[in-house]
mmCIF file of C-alpha atoms and ligand atoms in Angstrom:
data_model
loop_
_atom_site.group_PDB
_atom_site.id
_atom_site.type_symbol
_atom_site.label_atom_id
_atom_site.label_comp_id
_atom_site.label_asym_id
_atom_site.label_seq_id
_atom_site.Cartn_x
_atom_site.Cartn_y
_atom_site.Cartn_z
ATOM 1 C CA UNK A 12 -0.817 0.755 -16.007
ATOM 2 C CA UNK A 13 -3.768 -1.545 -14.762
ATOM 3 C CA UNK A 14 -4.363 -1.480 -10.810
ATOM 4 C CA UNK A 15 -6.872 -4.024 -8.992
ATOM 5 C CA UNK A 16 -8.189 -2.614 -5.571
ATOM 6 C CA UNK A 17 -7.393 -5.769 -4.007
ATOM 7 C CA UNK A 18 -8.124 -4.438 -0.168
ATOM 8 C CA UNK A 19 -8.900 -1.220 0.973
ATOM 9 C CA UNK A 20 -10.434 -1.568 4.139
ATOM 10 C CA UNK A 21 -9.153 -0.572 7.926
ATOM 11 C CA UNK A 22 -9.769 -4.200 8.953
ATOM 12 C CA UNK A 23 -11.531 -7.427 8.069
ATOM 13 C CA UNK A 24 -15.222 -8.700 7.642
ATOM 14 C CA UNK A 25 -17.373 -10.476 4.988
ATOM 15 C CA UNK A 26 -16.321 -8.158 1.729
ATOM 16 C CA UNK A 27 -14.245 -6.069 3.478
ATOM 17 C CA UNK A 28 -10.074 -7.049 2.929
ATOM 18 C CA UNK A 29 -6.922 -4.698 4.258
ATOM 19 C CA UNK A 30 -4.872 -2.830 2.138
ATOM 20 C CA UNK A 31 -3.123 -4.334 -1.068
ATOM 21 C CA UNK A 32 -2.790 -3.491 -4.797
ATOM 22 C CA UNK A 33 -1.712 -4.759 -7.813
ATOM 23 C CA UNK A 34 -0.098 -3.008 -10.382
ATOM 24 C CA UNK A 35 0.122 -4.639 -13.843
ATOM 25 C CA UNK A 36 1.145 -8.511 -12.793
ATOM 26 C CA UNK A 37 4.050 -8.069 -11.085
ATOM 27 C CA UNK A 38 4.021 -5.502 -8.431
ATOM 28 C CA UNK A 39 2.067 -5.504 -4.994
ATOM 29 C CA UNK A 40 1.846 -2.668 -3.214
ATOM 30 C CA UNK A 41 1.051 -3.775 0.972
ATOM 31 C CA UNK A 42 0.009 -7.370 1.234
ATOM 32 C CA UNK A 43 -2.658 -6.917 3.432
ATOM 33 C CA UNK A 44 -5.905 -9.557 3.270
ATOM 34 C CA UNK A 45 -6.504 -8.355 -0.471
ATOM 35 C CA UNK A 46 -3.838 -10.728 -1.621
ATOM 36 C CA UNK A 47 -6.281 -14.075 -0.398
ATOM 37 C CA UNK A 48 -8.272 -12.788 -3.879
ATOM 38 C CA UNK A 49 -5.773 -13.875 -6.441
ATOM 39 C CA UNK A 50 -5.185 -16.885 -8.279
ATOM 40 C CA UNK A 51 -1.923 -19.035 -7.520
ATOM 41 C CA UNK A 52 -0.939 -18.162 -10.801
ATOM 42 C CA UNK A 53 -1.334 -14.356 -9.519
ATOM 43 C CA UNK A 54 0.620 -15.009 -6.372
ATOM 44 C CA UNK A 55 3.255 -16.513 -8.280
ATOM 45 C CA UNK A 56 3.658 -13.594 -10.674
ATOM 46 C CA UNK A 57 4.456 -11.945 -8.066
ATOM 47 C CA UNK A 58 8.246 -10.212 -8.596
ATOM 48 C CA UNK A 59 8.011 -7.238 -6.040
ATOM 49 C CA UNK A 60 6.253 -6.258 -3.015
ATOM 50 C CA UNK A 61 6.442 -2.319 -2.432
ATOM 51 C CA UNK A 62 5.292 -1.885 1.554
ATOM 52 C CA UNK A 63 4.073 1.144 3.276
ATOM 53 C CA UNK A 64 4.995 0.456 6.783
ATOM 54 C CA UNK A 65 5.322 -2.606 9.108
ATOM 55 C CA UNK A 66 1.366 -2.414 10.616
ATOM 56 C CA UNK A 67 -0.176 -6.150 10.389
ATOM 57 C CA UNK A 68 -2.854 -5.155 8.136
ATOM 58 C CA UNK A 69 -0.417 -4.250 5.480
ATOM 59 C CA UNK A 70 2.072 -7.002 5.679
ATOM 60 C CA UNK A 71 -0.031 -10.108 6.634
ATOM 61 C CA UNK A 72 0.078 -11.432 3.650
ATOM 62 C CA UNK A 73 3.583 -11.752 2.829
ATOM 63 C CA UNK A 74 4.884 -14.838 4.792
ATOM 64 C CA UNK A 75 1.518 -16.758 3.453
ATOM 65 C CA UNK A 76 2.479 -15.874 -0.211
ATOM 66 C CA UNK A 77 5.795 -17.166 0.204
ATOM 67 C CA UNK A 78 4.529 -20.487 1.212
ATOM 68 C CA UNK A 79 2.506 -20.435 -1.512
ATOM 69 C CA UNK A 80 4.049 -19.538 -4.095
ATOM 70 C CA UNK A 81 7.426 -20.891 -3.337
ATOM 71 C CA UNK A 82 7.096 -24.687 -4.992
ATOM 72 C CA UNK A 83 6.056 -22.580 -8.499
ATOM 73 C CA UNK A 84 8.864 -19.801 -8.236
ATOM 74 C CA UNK A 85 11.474 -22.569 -7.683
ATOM 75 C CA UNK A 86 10.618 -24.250 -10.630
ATOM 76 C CA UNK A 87 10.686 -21.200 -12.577
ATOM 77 C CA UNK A 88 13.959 -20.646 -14.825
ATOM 78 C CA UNK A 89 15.978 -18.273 -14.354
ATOM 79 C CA UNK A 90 15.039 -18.764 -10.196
ATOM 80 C CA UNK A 91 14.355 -15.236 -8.931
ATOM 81 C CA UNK A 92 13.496 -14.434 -5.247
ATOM 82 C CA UNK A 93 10.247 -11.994 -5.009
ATOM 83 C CA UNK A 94 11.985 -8.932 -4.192
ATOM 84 C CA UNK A 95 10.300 -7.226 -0.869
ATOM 85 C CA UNK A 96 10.997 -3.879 -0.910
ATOM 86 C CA UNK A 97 10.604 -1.359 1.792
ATOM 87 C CA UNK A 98 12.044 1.014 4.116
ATOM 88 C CA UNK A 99 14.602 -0.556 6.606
ATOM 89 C CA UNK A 100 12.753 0.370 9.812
ATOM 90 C CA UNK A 101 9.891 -1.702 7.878
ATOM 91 C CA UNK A 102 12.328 -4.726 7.033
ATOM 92 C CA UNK A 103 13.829 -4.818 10.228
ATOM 93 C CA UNK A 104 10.376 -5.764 12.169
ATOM 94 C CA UNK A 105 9.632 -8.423 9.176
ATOM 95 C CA UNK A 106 12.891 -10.330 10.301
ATOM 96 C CA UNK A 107 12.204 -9.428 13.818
ATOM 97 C CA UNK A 108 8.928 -10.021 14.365
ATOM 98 C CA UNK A 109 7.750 -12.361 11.727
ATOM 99 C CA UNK A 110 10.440 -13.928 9.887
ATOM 100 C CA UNK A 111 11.854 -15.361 13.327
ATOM 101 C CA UNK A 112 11.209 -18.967 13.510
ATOM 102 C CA UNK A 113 8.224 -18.523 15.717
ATOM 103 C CA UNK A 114 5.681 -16.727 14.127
ATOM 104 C CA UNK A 115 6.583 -18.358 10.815
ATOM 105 C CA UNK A 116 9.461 -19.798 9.076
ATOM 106 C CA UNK A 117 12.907 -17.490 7.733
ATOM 107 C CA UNK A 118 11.596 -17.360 4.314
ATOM 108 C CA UNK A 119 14.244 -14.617 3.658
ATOM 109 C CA UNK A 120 17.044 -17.991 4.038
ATOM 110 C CA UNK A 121 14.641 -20.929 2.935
ATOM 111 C CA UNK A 122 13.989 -23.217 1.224
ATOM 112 C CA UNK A 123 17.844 -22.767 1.038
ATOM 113 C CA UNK A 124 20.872 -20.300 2.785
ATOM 114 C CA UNK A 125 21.921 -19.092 -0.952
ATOM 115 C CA UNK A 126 18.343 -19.518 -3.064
ATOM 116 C CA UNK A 127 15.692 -18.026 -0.803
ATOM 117 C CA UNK A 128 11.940 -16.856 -1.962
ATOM 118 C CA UNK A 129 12.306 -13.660 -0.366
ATOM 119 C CA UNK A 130 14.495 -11.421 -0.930
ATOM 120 C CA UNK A 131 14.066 -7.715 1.375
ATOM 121 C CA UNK A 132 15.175 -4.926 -0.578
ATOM 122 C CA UNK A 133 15.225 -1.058 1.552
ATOM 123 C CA UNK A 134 14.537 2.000 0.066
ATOM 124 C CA UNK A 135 14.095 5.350 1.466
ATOM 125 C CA UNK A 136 12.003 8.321 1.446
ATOM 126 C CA UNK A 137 12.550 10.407 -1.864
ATOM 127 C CA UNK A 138 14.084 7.094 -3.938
ATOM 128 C CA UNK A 139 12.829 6.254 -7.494
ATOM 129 C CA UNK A 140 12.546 2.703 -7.929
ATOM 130 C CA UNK A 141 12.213 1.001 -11.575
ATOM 131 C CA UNK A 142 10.157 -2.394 -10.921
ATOM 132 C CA UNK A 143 9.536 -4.391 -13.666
ATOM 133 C CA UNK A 144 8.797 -1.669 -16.027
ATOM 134 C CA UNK A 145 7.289 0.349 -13.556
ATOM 135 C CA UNK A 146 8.718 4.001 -12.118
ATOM 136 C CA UNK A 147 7.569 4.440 -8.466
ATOM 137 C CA UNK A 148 8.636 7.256 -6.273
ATOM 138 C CA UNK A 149 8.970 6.610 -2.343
ATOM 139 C CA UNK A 150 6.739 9.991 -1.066
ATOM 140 C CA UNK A 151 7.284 10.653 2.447
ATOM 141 C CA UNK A 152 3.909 9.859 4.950
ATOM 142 C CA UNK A 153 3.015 10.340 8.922
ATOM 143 C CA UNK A 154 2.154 7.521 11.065
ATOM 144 C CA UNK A 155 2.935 5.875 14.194
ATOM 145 C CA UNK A 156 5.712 3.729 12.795
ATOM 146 C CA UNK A 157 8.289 5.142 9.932
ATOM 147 C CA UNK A 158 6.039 4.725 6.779
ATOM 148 C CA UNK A 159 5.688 6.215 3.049
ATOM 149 C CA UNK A 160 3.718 6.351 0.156
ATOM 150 C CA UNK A 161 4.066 6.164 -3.432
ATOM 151 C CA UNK A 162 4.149 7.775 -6.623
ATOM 152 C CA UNK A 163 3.555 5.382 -9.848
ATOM 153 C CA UNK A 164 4.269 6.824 -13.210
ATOM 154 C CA UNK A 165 1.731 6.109 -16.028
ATOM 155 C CA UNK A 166 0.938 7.748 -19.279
ATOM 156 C CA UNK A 167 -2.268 9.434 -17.536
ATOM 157 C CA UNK A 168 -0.181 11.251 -14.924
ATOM 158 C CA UNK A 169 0.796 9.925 -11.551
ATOM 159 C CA UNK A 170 -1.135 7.261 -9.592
ATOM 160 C CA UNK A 171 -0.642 8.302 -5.981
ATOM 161 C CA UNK A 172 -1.547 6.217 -3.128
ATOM 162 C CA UNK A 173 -0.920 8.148 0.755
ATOM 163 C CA UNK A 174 -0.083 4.816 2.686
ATOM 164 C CA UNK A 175 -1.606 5.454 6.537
ATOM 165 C CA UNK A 176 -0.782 8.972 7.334
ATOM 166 C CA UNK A 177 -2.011 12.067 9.680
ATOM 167 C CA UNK A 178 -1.504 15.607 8.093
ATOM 168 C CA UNK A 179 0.905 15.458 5.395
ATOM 169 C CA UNK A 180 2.444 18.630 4.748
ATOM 170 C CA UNK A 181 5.686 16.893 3.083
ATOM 171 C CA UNK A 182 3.455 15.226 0.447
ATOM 172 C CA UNK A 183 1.888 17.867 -1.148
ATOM 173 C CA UNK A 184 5.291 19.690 -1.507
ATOM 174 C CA UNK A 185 6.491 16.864 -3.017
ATOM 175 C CA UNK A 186 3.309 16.674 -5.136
ATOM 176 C CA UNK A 187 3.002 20.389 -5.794
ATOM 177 C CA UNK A 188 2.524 21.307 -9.660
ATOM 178 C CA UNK A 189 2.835 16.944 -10.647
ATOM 179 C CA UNK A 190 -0.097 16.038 -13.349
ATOM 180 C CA UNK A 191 -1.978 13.293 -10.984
ATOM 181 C CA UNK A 192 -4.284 11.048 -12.393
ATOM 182 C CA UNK A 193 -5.738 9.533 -9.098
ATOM 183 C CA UNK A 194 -5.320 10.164 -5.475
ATOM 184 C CA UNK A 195 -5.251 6.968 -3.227
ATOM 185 C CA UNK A 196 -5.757 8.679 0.561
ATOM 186 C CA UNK A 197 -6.649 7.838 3.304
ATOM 187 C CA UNK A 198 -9.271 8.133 5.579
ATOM 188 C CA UNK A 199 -9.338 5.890 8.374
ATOM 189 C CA UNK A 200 -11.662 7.005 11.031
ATOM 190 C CA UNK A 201 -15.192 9.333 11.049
ATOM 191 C CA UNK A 202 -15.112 12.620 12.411
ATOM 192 C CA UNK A 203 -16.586 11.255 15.663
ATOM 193 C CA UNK A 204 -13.550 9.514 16.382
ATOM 194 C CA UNK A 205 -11.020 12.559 14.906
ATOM 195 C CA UNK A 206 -9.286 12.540 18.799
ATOM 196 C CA UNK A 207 -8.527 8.582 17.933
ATOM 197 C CA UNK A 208 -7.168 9.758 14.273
ATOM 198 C CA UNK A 209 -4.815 11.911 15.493
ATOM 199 C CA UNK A 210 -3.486 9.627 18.192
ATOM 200 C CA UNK A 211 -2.943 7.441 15.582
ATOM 201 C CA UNK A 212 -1.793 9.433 12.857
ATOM 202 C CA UNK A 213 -4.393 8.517 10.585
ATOM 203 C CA UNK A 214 -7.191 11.209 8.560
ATOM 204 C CA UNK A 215 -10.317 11.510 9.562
ATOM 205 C CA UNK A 216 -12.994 13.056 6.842
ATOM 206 C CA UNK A 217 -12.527 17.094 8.764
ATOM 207 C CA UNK A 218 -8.942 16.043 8.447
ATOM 208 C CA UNK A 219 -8.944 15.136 4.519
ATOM 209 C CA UNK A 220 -10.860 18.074 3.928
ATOM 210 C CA UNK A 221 -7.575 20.255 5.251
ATOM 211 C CA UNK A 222 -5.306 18.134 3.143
ATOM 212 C CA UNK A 223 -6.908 18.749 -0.136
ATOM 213 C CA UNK A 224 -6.595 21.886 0.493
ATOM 214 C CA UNK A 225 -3.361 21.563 -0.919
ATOM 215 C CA UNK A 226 -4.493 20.302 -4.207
ATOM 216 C CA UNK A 227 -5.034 22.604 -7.103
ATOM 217 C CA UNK A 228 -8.849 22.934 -7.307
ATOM 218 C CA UNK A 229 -9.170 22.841 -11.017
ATOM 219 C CA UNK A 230 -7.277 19.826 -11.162
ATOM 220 C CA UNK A 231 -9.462 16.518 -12.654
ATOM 221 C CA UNK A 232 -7.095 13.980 -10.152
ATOM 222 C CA UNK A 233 -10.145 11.342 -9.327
ATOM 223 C CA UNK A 234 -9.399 10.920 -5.351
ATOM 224 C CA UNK A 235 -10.555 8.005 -3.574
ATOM 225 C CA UNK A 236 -10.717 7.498 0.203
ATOM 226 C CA UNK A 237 -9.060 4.029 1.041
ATOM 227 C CA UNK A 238 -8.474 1.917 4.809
ATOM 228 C CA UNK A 239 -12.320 2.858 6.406
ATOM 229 C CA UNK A 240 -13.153 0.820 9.159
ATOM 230 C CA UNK A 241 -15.504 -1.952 8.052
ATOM 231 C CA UNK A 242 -18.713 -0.799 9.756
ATOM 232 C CA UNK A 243 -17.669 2.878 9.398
ATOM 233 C CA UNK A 244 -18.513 3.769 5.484
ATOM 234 C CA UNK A 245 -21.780 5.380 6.309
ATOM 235 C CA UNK A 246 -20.125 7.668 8.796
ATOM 236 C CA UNK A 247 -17.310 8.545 6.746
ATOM 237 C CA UNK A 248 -19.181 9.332 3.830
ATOM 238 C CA UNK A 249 -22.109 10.924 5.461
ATOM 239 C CA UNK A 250 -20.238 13.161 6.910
ATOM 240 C CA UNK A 251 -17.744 13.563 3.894
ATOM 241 C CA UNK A 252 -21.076 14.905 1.841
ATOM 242 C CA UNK A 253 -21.500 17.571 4.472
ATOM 243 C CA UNK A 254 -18.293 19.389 4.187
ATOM 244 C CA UNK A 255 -17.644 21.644 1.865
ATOM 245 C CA UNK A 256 -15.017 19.728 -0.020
ATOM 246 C CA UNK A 257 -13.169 21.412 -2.725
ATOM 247 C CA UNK A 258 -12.892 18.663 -5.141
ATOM 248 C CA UNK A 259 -15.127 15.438 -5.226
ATOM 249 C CA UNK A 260 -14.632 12.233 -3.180
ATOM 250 C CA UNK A 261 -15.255 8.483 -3.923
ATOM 251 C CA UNK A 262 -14.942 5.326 -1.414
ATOM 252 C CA UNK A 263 -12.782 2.840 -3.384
ATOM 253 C CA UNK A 264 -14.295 -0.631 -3.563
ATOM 254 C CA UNK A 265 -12.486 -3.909 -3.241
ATOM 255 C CA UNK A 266 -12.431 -5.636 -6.975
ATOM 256 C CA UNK A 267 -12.632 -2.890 -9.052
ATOM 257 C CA UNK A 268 -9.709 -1.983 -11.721
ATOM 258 C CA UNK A 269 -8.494 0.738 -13.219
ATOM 259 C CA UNK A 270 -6.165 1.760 -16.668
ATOM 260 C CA UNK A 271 -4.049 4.785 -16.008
HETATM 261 ZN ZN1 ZN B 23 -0.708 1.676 9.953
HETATM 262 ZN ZN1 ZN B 24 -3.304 0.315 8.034
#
């Protein structure tokens, strides 16, 4: 499987974009600012969106690719919708709160009732989902709003990426004894602002370090910290170096790829 760290920042500034991936050609997981980095021919090879949770900085995106790409998927034969997939707390606040008319146009019935772009798809917690030749698990995650992560099979072992979460005691017993080839978590805040962290159910780097606890220390998963605050990275991994981790830590950088 190829993945492109489209965004993996908490917010946005120059070189900094929120949270998306790509998977292959054909999968997106979050739409968040990452997405304005593709190609239209990217966008429009876009046949799934897998989302977290309903947070702006994870969903942004969707209602602009659908504009987008929608001229270019219609003339496509056969006509398929891009499939939005997510849980149905998530889906619910799309149509509520963005696909309403106001803040942008019902892309789930246009350009017509019968033959929209989007098409929203719920899953939940636990569910294995076969997208375009892809096998992703639905891992259950801890955050302010009902939210998950995911599990993506590839020949390596499993690609795992946290989604925004607090402690995550469900995860690793999902995880416990799985082959992982990389660990997507996150790390939203620095220790300074831990009291914010846990408010808002995010990690901090103290935090992380008592999550991978749970991982098996002789395991060689690669484990990246995702979603820092633009303006926070020297915190964050100053203070990361000072702990006594028990496996090593990297920052994940917008543009880079990976083959799992
Ligand atoms: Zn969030
Ligand atoms: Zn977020």
């Amino acid at each position: 499987m190829n993945l492109r760290v489209l965004g993996c920042s908490g917010s946005i500034a120059l070189d900094n974009r929120t949270t998306s991936f790509l998977l292959d050609e054909h999968v997106l997981v979050d739409a968040g600012t990452g997405v304005g980095d593709l190609t239209l021919d990217e966008l429009a090879a876009i046949d799934h969106i897998v989302l977290t949770h309903s947070h702006l900085d994870h969903v942004l995106g969707i209602p602009l690719i659908a504009d987008s790409v929608m001229q270019r998927r219609l003339a496509m034969t056969p006509f398929r919708p891009i499939q939005v997939h997510g849980l149905a707390e998530t889906l619910d606040a799309l149509r509520q709160h963005v696909f309403n008319n106001v803040i942008w146009p019902d892309f789930t019935r246009l350009p017509h009732e019968g033959r929209p772009i989007l098409e929203l798809v719920p899953f939940r917690t636990g569910d294995h989902l076969a997208l375009a030749g892809l096998q992703i698990e639905v891992l259950p995650a801890w955050h302010t709003v009902p939210a998950c992560g995911f599990a993506v099979d590839t020949p390596s072992g499993l690609w795992v990426f946290t989604g925004d979460t607090g402690p995550n005691p469900a995860l690793w017993e999902r995880l416990r004894g799985r082959p992982i080839a990389q660990l997507v978590i996150e790390t939203a805040f620095n220790d300074d602002e831990r009291a914010l962290a846990e408010i808002s159910r995010h990690l901090s780097p103290s935090m992380l370090a008592a999550e991978l606890l749970h991982l098996d220390v002789d395991s060689d998963t690669s484990i990246a910290i995702t979603h820092v605050k633009p303006g926070e990275m020297a915190a964050v991994t100053g203070q990361l170096a000072a702990l006594d981790l028990p496996l090593p830590v990297f920052a994940l950088t917008r543009g880079e790829r990976y083959r799992f």
